[in-house]
Amino acid sequence: CFLSLQKREISNFDYLMYLNTLAGRSYNDYMQYPVFPWVLADYHSKTLNLNNPHTFRDLSKPMGAQTVERKHKFIQRFNEVEKNLSAQCHYCTHYSSAIIVASYLVRMEPFTQTFCSLQGGSFDVADRMFHSVKSTWESASRDNMSDVRELIPEFFYLPEFLTNANHFELGCMQDGTVLGDVQLPPWADGDPHKFILLHRQALESDYVSAHLHRWIDLIFGYKQHGSAAVEAVNTYHPYFYGDKVDLNNIKDPLIKSTILGFISNFGQIPKQV
C-alpha cells in the first residue's frame, strides 16, 4: 500500500483511511474515530497558494509543537511533572476523542444528540463550540494549552457538516455573534463546497505528499511512544495508551472505572502499525 502511495496509485486520503483501519479506528466508534491531520496553516488569505510551503502546517511536529513558544511550554510541563513524580507526559488532553468528533459534527444528526449527551444534555457554552475553522486552528496550534486536536475525515469530503441546515439554536457568543454555519476561511468565499474542494486539493498536494509520512510517524508509527516520542514532544497521559494499560491486573473497581472513563472521554492512541 505504501508503494502504491509513492507511485500515486492511491490518494493520500485513501492511504490515511487504510492506516486508520489497520490501527483499529472506525466510524462506528466515537472513541476511536478515524483521525486526519490539519494540513494547512493559512486560514486568512483571500486565495490559497498550494505552491507555497508556508501555506501548510508542519507535518513533522504534533499540534503541541507548531510554534516554538508552545513547544517549550509543553517541554517545561514534561520536566516539571517528572520532578513532582506524577504521570509524565507532554499532553493531558488528546488529539481525537468522542467529544472532539461530536463537536465537529454537531450540526448534523445523530451527532447533535451525541454531543448534547456528552455535555450532560445541552449544547456547550457558545464560545467553546466549533464555529470557525480559523479560530479552531489557532486554538489547537497556538493559543490553548489544553487543545491539541487534529481533524476528522469529513473535513475532506463532507460540506454538509459545515452548515446549520437543521437550524439548531447553538447560542450566542460573548461578542454577540449568533452561532449558525461554521465560519470559513476567506479563500473559501463562504462556500462549504469550495472549502472542501480546496482542502482536499491541499491534502493531495505535492507538499503534503512529500511530508505526510512524518505525521504518520507521530500518530501511527515509531514516534508514538518511547524515547522517540519524548524527543518529538509527542507523549500523552499514560491512560491514553490503551494497549499499555492492563485492566485485568487492576483489582480496585474504582481505579478501573476511572481509567475506563478517562479513555472513553478523552481519547485513545491508535494501535501502532
PDB file of C-alpha atoms in Angstrom:
ATOM      1  CA  CYS A   1       0.000   0.000   0.000  1.00  0.00           C
ATOM      2  CA  PHE A   2       2.875   2.384   0.788  1.00  0.00           C
ATOM      3  CA  LEU A   3       4.448   1.646  -2.610  1.00  0.00           C
ATOM      4  CA  SER A   4       1.095   2.434  -4.217  1.00  0.00           C
ATOM      5  CA  LEU A   5       1.101   5.750  -2.378  1.00  0.00           C
ATOM      6  CA  GLN A   6       4.630   6.543  -3.586  1.00  0.00           C
ATOM      7  CA  LYS A   7       3.607   5.765  -7.153  1.00  0.00           C
ATOM      8  CA  ARG A   8       0.461   7.925  -6.738  1.00  0.00           C
ATOM      9  CA  GLU A   9      -1.722   4.891  -7.423  1.00  0.00           C
ATOM     10  CA  ILE A  10      -3.886   5.718  -4.391  1.00  0.00           C
ATOM     11  CA  SER A  11      -4.766   9.084  -2.867  1.00  0.00           C
ATOM     12  CA  ASN A  12      -3.423  10.418   0.410  1.00  0.00           C
ATOM     13  CA  PHE A  13      -6.992  10.293   1.712  1.00  0.00           C
ATOM     14  CA  ASP A  14      -7.380   6.594   0.893  1.00  0.00           C
ATOM     15  CA  TYR A  15      -3.990   5.795   2.421  1.00  0.00           C
ATOM     16  CA  LEU A  16      -4.875   7.576   5.660  1.00  0.00           C
ATOM     17  CA  MET A  17      -8.172   5.705   5.846  1.00  0.00           C
ATOM     18  CA  TYR A  18      -6.285   2.451   5.294  1.00  0.00           C
ATOM     19  CA  LEU A  19      -3.898   3.263   8.151  1.00  0.00           C
ATOM     20  CA  ASN A  20      -6.765   4.229  10.440  1.00  0.00           C
ATOM     21  CA  THR A  21      -8.458   0.917   9.759  1.00  0.00           C
ATOM     22  CA  LEU A  22      -5.249  -1.021  10.427  1.00  0.00           C
ATOM     23  CA  ALA A  23      -4.861   0.896  13.688  1.00  0.00           C
ATOM     24  CA  GLY A  24      -8.342  -0.074  14.876  1.00  0.00           C
ATOM     25  CA  ARG A  25     -10.043   3.251  14.148  1.00  0.00           C
ATOM     26  CA  SER A  26     -13.632   3.150  12.879  1.00  0.00           C
ATOM     27  CA  TYR A  27     -16.589   5.376  12.057  1.00  0.00           C
ATOM     28  CA  ASN A  28     -18.555   3.090  14.384  1.00  0.00           C
ATOM     29  CA  ASP A  29     -16.616   4.130  17.484  1.00  0.00           C
ATOM     30  CA  TYR A  30     -16.519   7.793  18.533  1.00  0.00           C
ATOM     31  CA  MET A  31     -13.723   6.962  20.969  1.00  0.00           C
ATOM     32  CA  GLN A  32     -11.562   5.561  18.167  1.00  0.00           C
ATOM     33  CA  TYR A  33     -12.806   7.601  15.227  1.00  0.00           C
ATOM     34  CA  PRO A  34     -10.530   7.987  12.176  1.00  0.00           C
ATOM     35  CA  VAL A  35      -8.024  10.777  12.761  1.00  0.00           C
ATOM     36  CA  PHE A  36      -6.757  13.057   9.983  1.00  0.00           C
ATOM     37  CA  PRO A  37      -4.176  15.847  10.126  1.00  0.00           C
ATOM     38  CA  TRP A  38      -4.506  19.573   9.909  1.00  0.00           C
ATOM     39  CA  VAL A  39      -2.681  20.135   6.623  1.00  0.00           C
ATOM     40  CA  LEU A  40      -2.994  23.915   6.245  1.00  0.00           C
ATOM     41  CA  ALA A  41      -1.790  26.853   8.318  1.00  0.00           C
ATOM     42  CA  ASP A  42      -3.288  29.576   6.105  1.00  0.00           C
ATOM     43  CA  TYR A  43      -6.834  30.460   7.107  1.00  0.00           C
ATOM     44  CA  HIS A  44      -6.581  34.196   6.471  1.00  0.00           C
ATOM     45  CA  SER A  45      -5.587  34.697   2.801  1.00  0.00           C
ATOM     46  CA  LYS A  46      -8.131  35.522   0.111  1.00  0.00           C
ATOM     47  CA  THR A  47      -6.589  32.940  -2.204  1.00  0.00           C
ATOM     48  CA  LEU A  48      -4.935  29.651  -1.292  1.00  0.00           C
ATOM     49  CA  ASN A  49      -1.454  29.119  -2.724  1.00  0.00           C
ATOM     50  CA  LEU A  50      -0.667  25.407  -2.656  1.00  0.00           C
ATOM     51  CA  ASN A  51       2.759  26.042  -4.178  1.00  0.00           C
ATOM     52  CA  ASN A  52       3.922  27.968  -1.108  1.00  0.00           C
ATOM     53  CA  PRO A  53       5.358  25.797   1.710  1.00  0.00           C
ATOM     54  CA  HIS A  54       4.303  28.413   4.284  1.00  0.00           C
ATOM     55  CA  THR A  55       0.684  27.668   3.398  1.00  0.00           C
ATOM     56  CA  PHE A  56       0.983  24.328   5.134  1.00  0.00           C
ATOM     57  CA  ARG A  57       1.159  23.063   8.690  1.00  0.00           C
ATOM     58  CA  ASP A  58       4.443  21.485   9.819  1.00  0.00           C
ATOM     59  CA  LEU A  59       3.583  17.802   9.494  1.00  0.00           C
ATOM     60  CA  SER A  60       6.776  16.728  11.262  1.00  0.00           C
ATOM     61  CA  LYS A  61       5.515  18.143  14.566  1.00  0.00           C
ATOM     62  CA  PRO A  62       2.446  17.372  16.694  1.00  0.00           C
ATOM     63  CA  MET A  63      -0.112  20.109  17.273  1.00  0.00           C
ATOM     64  CA  GLY A  64       1.511  20.957  20.594  1.00  0.00           C
ATOM     65  CA  ALA A  65       4.764  21.901  18.881  1.00  0.00           C
ATOM     66  CA  GLN A  66       3.541  24.022  15.974  1.00  0.00           C
ATOM     67  CA  THR A  67       5.127  27.138  17.476  1.00  0.00           C
ATOM     68  CA  VAL A  68       8.462  27.359  19.285  1.00  0.00           C
ATOM     69  CA  GLU A  69       6.919  29.056  22.330  1.00  0.00           C
ATOM     70  CA  ARG A  70       4.177  26.456  22.682  1.00  0.00           C
ATOM     71  CA  LYS A  71       6.639  23.597  22.220  1.00  0.00           C
ATOM     72  CA  HIS A  72       8.856  24.932  25.009  1.00  0.00           C
ATOM     73  CA  LYS A  73       5.866  25.250  27.355  1.00  0.00           C
ATOM     74  CA  PHE A  74       4.961  21.585  26.852  1.00  0.00           C
ATOM     75  CA  ILE A  75       8.592  20.513  27.323  1.00  0.00           C
ATOM     76  CA  GLN A  76       8.633  22.512  30.553  1.00  0.00           C
ATOM     77  CA  ARG A  77       5.447  20.759  31.678  1.00  0.00           C
ATOM     78  CA  PHE A  78       7.044  17.388  30.915  1.00  0.00           C
ATOM     79  CA  ASN A  79      10.103  18.221  33.009  1.00  0.00           C
ATOM     80  CA  GLU A  80       8.100  19.684  35.886  1.00  0.00           C
ATOM     81  CA  VAL A  81       5.875  16.628  36.091  1.00  0.00           C
ATOM     82  CA  GLU A  82       8.975  14.465  36.369  1.00  0.00           C
ATOM     83  CA  LYS A  83      10.045  16.410  39.451  1.00  0.00           C
ATOM     84  CA  ASN A  84       6.594  16.035  41.012  1.00  0.00           C
ATOM     85  CA  LEU A  85       6.583  12.261  40.411  1.00  0.00           C
ATOM     86  CA  SER A  86       3.209  12.471  38.639  1.00  0.00           C
ATOM     87  CA  ALA A  87       2.264  10.867  35.325  1.00  0.00           C
ATOM     88  CA  GLN A  88       4.920  12.184  32.987  1.00  0.00           C
ATOM     89  CA  CYS A  89       3.681  13.451  29.629  1.00  0.00           C
ATOM     90  CA  HIS A  90       3.582  16.493  27.400  1.00  0.00           C
ATOM     91  CA  TYR A  91      -0.204  16.453  26.918  1.00  0.00           C
ATOM     92  CA  CYS A  92      -3.033  15.688  29.317  1.00  0.00           C
ATOM     93  CA  THR A  93      -5.595  16.023  26.521  1.00  0.00           C
ATOM     94  CA  HIS A  94      -5.772  14.108  23.257  1.00  0.00           C
ATOM     95  CA  TYR A  95      -5.939  14.890  19.550  1.00  0.00           C
ATOM     96  CA  SER A  96      -9.011  12.699  18.974  1.00  0.00           C
ATOM     97  CA  SER A  97     -11.897  11.854  21.295  1.00  0.00           C
ATOM     98  CA  ALA A  98     -15.645  11.328  21.264  1.00  0.00           C
ATOM     99  CA  ILE A  99     -16.331  14.929  22.262  1.00  0.00           C
ATOM    100  CA  ILE A 100     -13.985  16.298  19.580  1.00  0.00           C
ATOM    101  CA  VAL A 101     -15.699  14.213  16.888  1.00  0.00           C
ATOM    102  CA  ALA A 102     -19.181  15.186  18.087  1.00  0.00           C
ATOM    103  CA  SER A 103     -18.225  18.872  18.349  1.00  0.00           C
ATOM    104  CA  TYR A 104     -17.030  18.952  14.748  1.00  0.00           C
ATOM    105  CA  LEU A 105     -20.215  17.245  13.523  1.00  0.00           C
ATOM    106  CA  VAL A 106     -22.634  18.866  15.985  1.00  0.00           C
ATOM    107  CA  ARG A 107     -24.740  20.471  13.224  1.00  0.00           C
ATOM    108  CA  MET A 108     -25.729  17.034  11.881  1.00  0.00           C
ATOM    109  CA  GLU A 109     -27.766  14.262  13.458  1.00  0.00           C
ATOM    110  CA  PRO A 110     -27.152  11.861  15.117  1.00  0.00           C
ATOM    111  CA  PHE A 111     -24.036  13.752  16.237  1.00  0.00           C
ATOM    112  CA  THR A 112     -26.128  16.606  17.642  1.00  0.00           C
ATOM    113  CA  GLN A 113     -27.722  14.318  20.184  1.00  0.00           C
ATOM    114  CA  THR A 114     -24.407  12.595  20.866  1.00  0.00           C
ATOM    115  CA  PHE A 115     -22.751  15.935  21.600  1.00  0.00           C
ATOM    116  CA  CYS A 116     -25.567  17.030  23.919  1.00  0.00           C
ATOM    117  CA  SER A 117     -25.459  13.689  25.699  1.00  0.00           C
ATOM    118  CA  LEU A 118     -21.714  14.017  26.274  1.00  0.00           C
ATOM    119  CA  GLN A 119     -22.298  17.565  27.534  1.00  0.00           C
ATOM    120  CA  GLY A 120     -24.897  16.494  30.059  1.00  0.00           C
ATOM    121  CA  GLY A 121     -27.991  17.130  27.957  1.00  0.00           C
ATOM    122  CA  SER A 122     -27.390  20.514  26.300  1.00  0.00           C
ATOM    123  CA  PHE A 123     -25.066  22.386  23.975  1.00  0.00           C
ATOM    124  CA  ASP A 124     -21.819  23.769  25.333  1.00  0.00           C
ATOM    125  CA  VAL A 125     -21.163  27.451  26.065  1.00  0.00           C
ATOM    126  CA  ALA A 126     -21.297  29.150  22.654  1.00  0.00           C
ATOM    127  CA  ASP A 127     -17.713  30.433  22.790  1.00  0.00           C
ATOM    128  CA  ARG A 128     -16.449  26.861  23.205  1.00  0.00           C
ATOM    129  CA  MET A 129     -18.496  25.444  20.313  1.00  0.00           C
ATOM    130  CA  PHE A 130     -16.908  24.686  16.943  1.00  0.00           C
ATOM    131  CA  HIS A 131     -17.843  27.806  14.998  1.00  0.00           C
ATOM    132  CA  SER A 132     -14.809  28.848  12.939  1.00  0.00           C
ATOM    133  CA  VAL A 133     -12.137  26.863  11.105  1.00  0.00           C
ATOM    134  CA  LYS A 134      -9.603  29.657  11.625  1.00  0.00           C
ATOM    135  CA  SER A 135     -10.203  30.062  15.366  1.00  0.00           C
ATOM    136  CA  THR A 136     -10.150  26.285  15.870  1.00  0.00           C
ATOM    137  CA  TRP A 137      -6.775  26.076  14.123  1.00  0.00           C
ATOM    138  CA  GLU A 138      -5.426  28.941  16.245  1.00  0.00           C
ATOM    139  CA  SER A 139      -6.678  27.277  19.419  1.00  0.00           C
ATOM    140  CA  ALA A 140      -5.237  23.849  18.568  1.00  0.00           C
ATOM    141  CA  SER A 141      -1.927  25.077  17.165  1.00  0.00           C
ATOM    142  CA  ARG A 142      -1.102  28.128  19.265  1.00  0.00           C
ATOM    143  CA  ASP A 143      -3.452  29.586  21.854  1.00  0.00           C
ATOM    144  CA  ASN A 144      -4.957  26.875  24.053  1.00  0.00           C
ATOM    145  CA  MET A 145      -2.646  24.630  26.077  1.00  0.00           C
ATOM    146  CA  SER A 146      -5.457  22.110  26.624  1.00  0.00           C
ATOM    147  CA  ASP A 147      -6.287  21.874  22.900  1.00  0.00           C
ATOM    148  CA  VAL A 148      -4.171  19.702  20.590  1.00  0.00           C
ATOM    149  CA  ARG A 149      -6.982  18.348  18.430  1.00  0.00           C
ATOM    150  CA  GLU A 150      -6.482  17.075  14.903  1.00  0.00           C
ATOM    151  CA  LEU A 151      -9.185  16.692  12.232  1.00  0.00           C
ATOM    152  CA  ILE A 152     -11.645  14.044  11.090  1.00  0.00           C
ATOM    153  CA  PRO A 153     -12.113  12.672   7.539  1.00  0.00           C
ATOM    154  CA  GLU A 154     -15.266  14.732   6.945  1.00  0.00           C
ATOM    155  CA  PHE A 155     -13.133  17.872   6.575  1.00  0.00           C
ATOM    156  CA  PHE A 156     -12.041  16.493   3.217  1.00  0.00           C
ATOM    157  CA  TYR A 157     -15.316  15.342   1.665  1.00  0.00           C
ATOM    158  CA  LEU A 158     -18.481  16.449   3.505  1.00  0.00           C
ATOM    159  CA  PRO A 159     -19.551  20.113   3.110  1.00  0.00           C
ATOM    160  CA  GLU A 160     -22.868  19.491   4.890  1.00  0.00           C
ATOM    161  CA  PHE A 161     -21.280  19.323   8.352  1.00  0.00           C
ATOM    162  CA  LEU A 162     -20.261  22.978   7.991  1.00  0.00           C
ATOM    163  CA  THR A 163     -23.828  24.274   7.670  1.00  0.00           C
ATOM    164  CA  ASN A 164     -26.575  24.554  10.263  1.00  0.00           C
ATOM    165  CA  ALA A 165     -29.246  23.208   7.907  1.00  0.00           C
ATOM    166  CA  ASN A 166     -31.332  21.980  10.852  1.00  0.00           C
ATOM    167  CA  HIS A 167     -31.390  25.480  12.375  1.00  0.00           C
ATOM    168  CA  PHE A 168     -30.251  24.355  15.799  1.00  0.00           C
ATOM    169  CA  GLU A 169     -30.105  27.136  18.387  1.00  0.00           C
ATOM    170  CA  LEU A 170     -26.421  26.879  19.221  1.00  0.00           C
ATOM    171  CA  GLY A 171     -26.270  30.004  21.316  1.00  0.00           C
ATOM    172  CA  CYS A 172     -24.681  33.426  21.178  1.00  0.00           C
ATOM    173  CA  MET A 173     -21.021  34.229  21.796  1.00  0.00           C
ATOM    174  CA  GLN A 174     -19.851  36.934  24.191  1.00  0.00           C
ATOM    175  CA  ASP A 175     -19.121  39.281  21.290  1.00  0.00           C
ATOM    176  CA  GLY A 176     -22.755  38.996  20.172  1.00  0.00           C
ATOM    177  CA  THR A 177     -22.182  36.528  17.322  1.00  0.00           C
ATOM    178  CA  VAL A 178     -25.100  34.119  16.929  1.00  0.00           C
ATOM    179  CA  LEU A 179     -23.800  30.660  16.036  1.00  0.00           C
ATOM    180  CA  GLY A 180     -25.044  29.177  12.780  1.00  0.00           C
ATOM    181  CA  ASP A 181     -22.957  27.927   9.884  1.00  0.00           C
ATOM    182  CA  VAL A 182     -19.248  27.383  10.515  1.00  0.00           C
ATOM    183  CA  GLN A 183     -17.163  30.441   9.591  1.00  0.00           C
ATOM    184  CA  LEU A 184     -14.872  29.541   6.687  1.00  0.00           C
ATOM    185  CA  PRO A 185     -11.502  30.982   5.624  1.00  0.00           C
ATOM    186  CA  PRO A 186     -11.605  33.898   3.138  1.00  0.00           C
ATOM    187  CA  TRP A 187     -10.275  31.650   0.355  1.00  0.00           C
ATOM    188  CA  ALA A 188     -13.463  29.560   0.558  1.00  0.00           C
ATOM    189  CA  ASP A 189     -15.690  32.567  -0.294  1.00  0.00           C
ATOM    190  CA  GLY A 190     -18.261  31.427   2.249  1.00  0.00           C
ATOM    191  CA  ASP A 191     -18.942  28.284   0.204  1.00  0.00           C
ATOM    192  CA  PRO A 192     -18.638  24.953   2.084  1.00  0.00           C
ATOM    193  CA  HIS A 193     -18.277  23.070  -1.215  1.00  0.00           C
ATOM    194  CA  LYS A 194     -15.344  25.280  -2.226  1.00  0.00           C
ATOM    195  CA  PHE A 195     -13.761  24.808   1.202  1.00  0.00           C
ATOM    196  CA  ILE A 196     -13.960  21.014   0.891  1.00  0.00           C
ATOM    197  CA  LEU A 197     -12.663  21.105  -2.693  1.00  0.00           C
ATOM    198  CA  LEU A 198      -9.623  23.239  -1.840  1.00  0.00           C
ATOM    199  CA  HIS A 199      -8.999  21.419   1.424  1.00  0.00           C
ATOM    200  CA  ARG A 200      -8.980  18.084  -0.404  1.00  0.00           C
ATOM    201  CA  GLN A 201      -6.640  19.535  -3.027  1.00  0.00           C
ATOM    202  CA  ALA A 202      -4.334  20.590  -0.193  1.00  0.00           C
ATOM    203  CA  LEU A 203      -4.359  17.050   1.228  1.00  0.00           C
ATOM    204  CA  GLU A 204      -3.426  15.637  -2.172  1.00  0.00           C
ATOM    205  CA  SER A 205      -0.858  18.363  -2.945  1.00  0.00           C
ATOM    206  CA  ASP A 206       2.813  17.717  -3.696  1.00  0.00           C
ATOM    207  CA  TYR A 207       3.847  19.309  -0.382  1.00  0.00           C
ATOM    208  CA  VAL A 208       1.619  17.099   1.755  1.00  0.00           C
ATOM    209  CA  SER A 209       2.523  14.013  -0.290  1.00  0.00           C
ATOM    210  CA  ALA A 210       6.206  14.704   0.412  1.00  0.00           C
ATOM    211  CA  HIS A 211       5.750  15.266   4.167  1.00  0.00           C
ATOM    212  CA  LEU A 212       2.739  13.170   5.215  1.00  0.00           C
ATOM    213  CA  HIS A 213       4.920  10.267   6.345  1.00  0.00           C
ATOM    214  CA  ARG A 214       6.284  12.484   9.132  1.00  0.00           C
ATOM    215  CA  TRP A 215       2.797  12.950  10.600  1.00  0.00           C
ATOM    216  CA  ILE A 216       2.107   9.238  10.188  1.00  0.00           C
ATOM    217  CA  ASP A 217       5.225   8.504  12.272  1.00  0.00           C
ATOM    218  CA  LEU A 218       3.745  10.641  15.078  1.00  0.00           C
ATOM    219  CA  ILE A 219       0.241   9.177  15.080  1.00  0.00           C
ATOM    220  CA  PHE A 220       0.646   5.593  13.867  1.00  0.00           C
ATOM    221  CA  GLY A 221       4.384   4.931  13.847  1.00  0.00           C
ATOM    222  CA  TYR A 222       7.578   4.822  15.859  1.00  0.00           C
ATOM    223  CA  LYS A 223       7.239   8.328  17.321  1.00  0.00           C
ATOM    224  CA  GLN A 224       4.017   7.306  19.014  1.00  0.00           C
ATOM    225  CA  HIS A 225       5.674   6.365  22.329  1.00  0.00           C
ATOM    226  CA  GLY A 226       9.021   5.743  23.955  1.00  0.00           C
ATOM    227  CA  SER A 227      12.168   7.827  23.606  1.00  0.00           C
ATOM    228  CA  ALA A 228      11.304   8.833  20.016  1.00  0.00           C
ATOM    229  CA  ALA A 229       8.009  10.298  21.243  1.00  0.00           C
ATOM    230  CA  VAL A 230       9.751  12.210  24.032  1.00  0.00           C
ATOM    231  CA  GLU A 231      12.216  13.679  21.552  1.00  0.00           C
ATOM    232  CA  ALA A 232       9.367  14.613  19.212  1.00  0.00           C
ATOM    233  CA  VAL A 233       7.374  16.286  22.049  1.00  0.00           C
ATOM    234  CA  ASN A 234       4.651  13.727  21.404  1.00  0.00           C
ATOM    235  CA  THR A 235       3.826  11.960  24.685  1.00  0.00           C
ATOM    236  CA  TYR A 236       0.336  11.781  26.179  1.00  0.00           C
ATOM    237  CA  HIS A 237      -1.138  10.784  29.515  1.00  0.00           C
ATOM    238  CA  PRO A 238      -0.435   7.069  30.181  1.00  0.00           C
ATOM    239  CA  TYR A 239      -4.166   6.272  30.221  1.00  0.00           C
ATOM    240  CA  PHE A 240      -4.400   7.278  26.539  1.00  0.00           C
ATOM    241  CA  TYR A 241      -2.220   4.302  25.621  1.00  0.00           C
ATOM    242  CA  GLY A 242      -4.991   1.749  25.963  1.00  0.00           C
ATOM    243  CA  ASP A 243      -2.891  -1.240  24.966  1.00  0.00           C
ATOM    244  CA  LYS A 244      -0.311  -0.330  27.612  1.00  0.00           C
ATOM    245  CA  VAL A 245      -2.810  -0.361  30.479  1.00  0.00           C
ATOM    246  CA  ASP A 246      -3.561  -3.899  31.705  1.00  0.00           C
ATOM    247  CA  LEU A 247      -7.006  -3.504  33.236  1.00  0.00           C
ATOM    248  CA  ASN A 248      -7.118  -7.190  34.184  1.00  0.00           C
ATOM    249  CA  ASN A 249      -4.417  -6.622  36.784  1.00  0.00           C
ATOM    250  CA  ILE A 250      -6.214  -3.683  38.394  1.00  0.00           C
ATOM    251  CA  LYS A 251      -8.293  -5.045  41.267  1.00  0.00           C
ATOM    252  CA  ASP A 252      -9.685  -1.794  42.632  1.00  0.00           C
ATOM    253  CA  PRO A 253     -13.033  -1.267  40.790  1.00  0.00           C
ATOM    254  CA  LEU A 254     -12.910   2.494  41.397  1.00  0.00           C
ATOM    255  CA  ILE A 255      -9.479   2.825  39.778  1.00  0.00           C
ATOM    256  CA  LYS A 256     -10.527   0.599  36.879  1.00  0.00           C
ATOM    257  CA  SER A 257     -13.699   2.627  36.371  1.00  0.00           C
ATOM    258  CA  THR A 258     -11.688   5.860  36.473  1.00  0.00           C
ATOM    259  CA  ILE A 259      -9.268   4.626  33.813  1.00  0.00           C
ATOM    260  CA  LEU A 260     -12.093   3.412  31.549  1.00  0.00           C
ATOM    261  CA  GLY A 261     -13.892   6.724  31.951  1.00  0.00           C
ATOM    262  CA  PHE A 262     -10.697   8.615  31.181  1.00  0.00           C
ATOM    263  CA  ILE A 263     -10.149   6.656  27.967  1.00  0.00           C
ATOM    264  CA  SER A 264     -13.816   6.987  26.960  1.00  0.00           C
ATOM    265  CA  ASN A 265     -13.968  10.733  27.469  1.00  0.00           C
ATOM    266  CA  PHE A 266     -10.531  11.902  26.467  1.00  0.00           C
ATOM    267  CA  GLY A 267      -9.358   9.626  23.667  1.00  0.00           C
ATOM    268  CA  GLN A 268      -7.049   6.763  22.865  1.00  0.00           C
ATOM    269  CA  ILE A 269      -3.773   6.434  20.958  1.00  0.00           C
ATOM    270  CA  PRO A 270      -4.207   4.329  17.781  1.00  0.00           C
ATOM    271  CA  LYS A 271      -2.631   0.902  17.629  1.00  0.00           C
ATOM    272  CA  GLN A 272       0.896   1.143  16.281  1.00  0.00           C
ATOM    273  CA  VAL A 273       1.149  -0.031  12.670  1.00  0.00           C
TER     274      VAL A 273
END
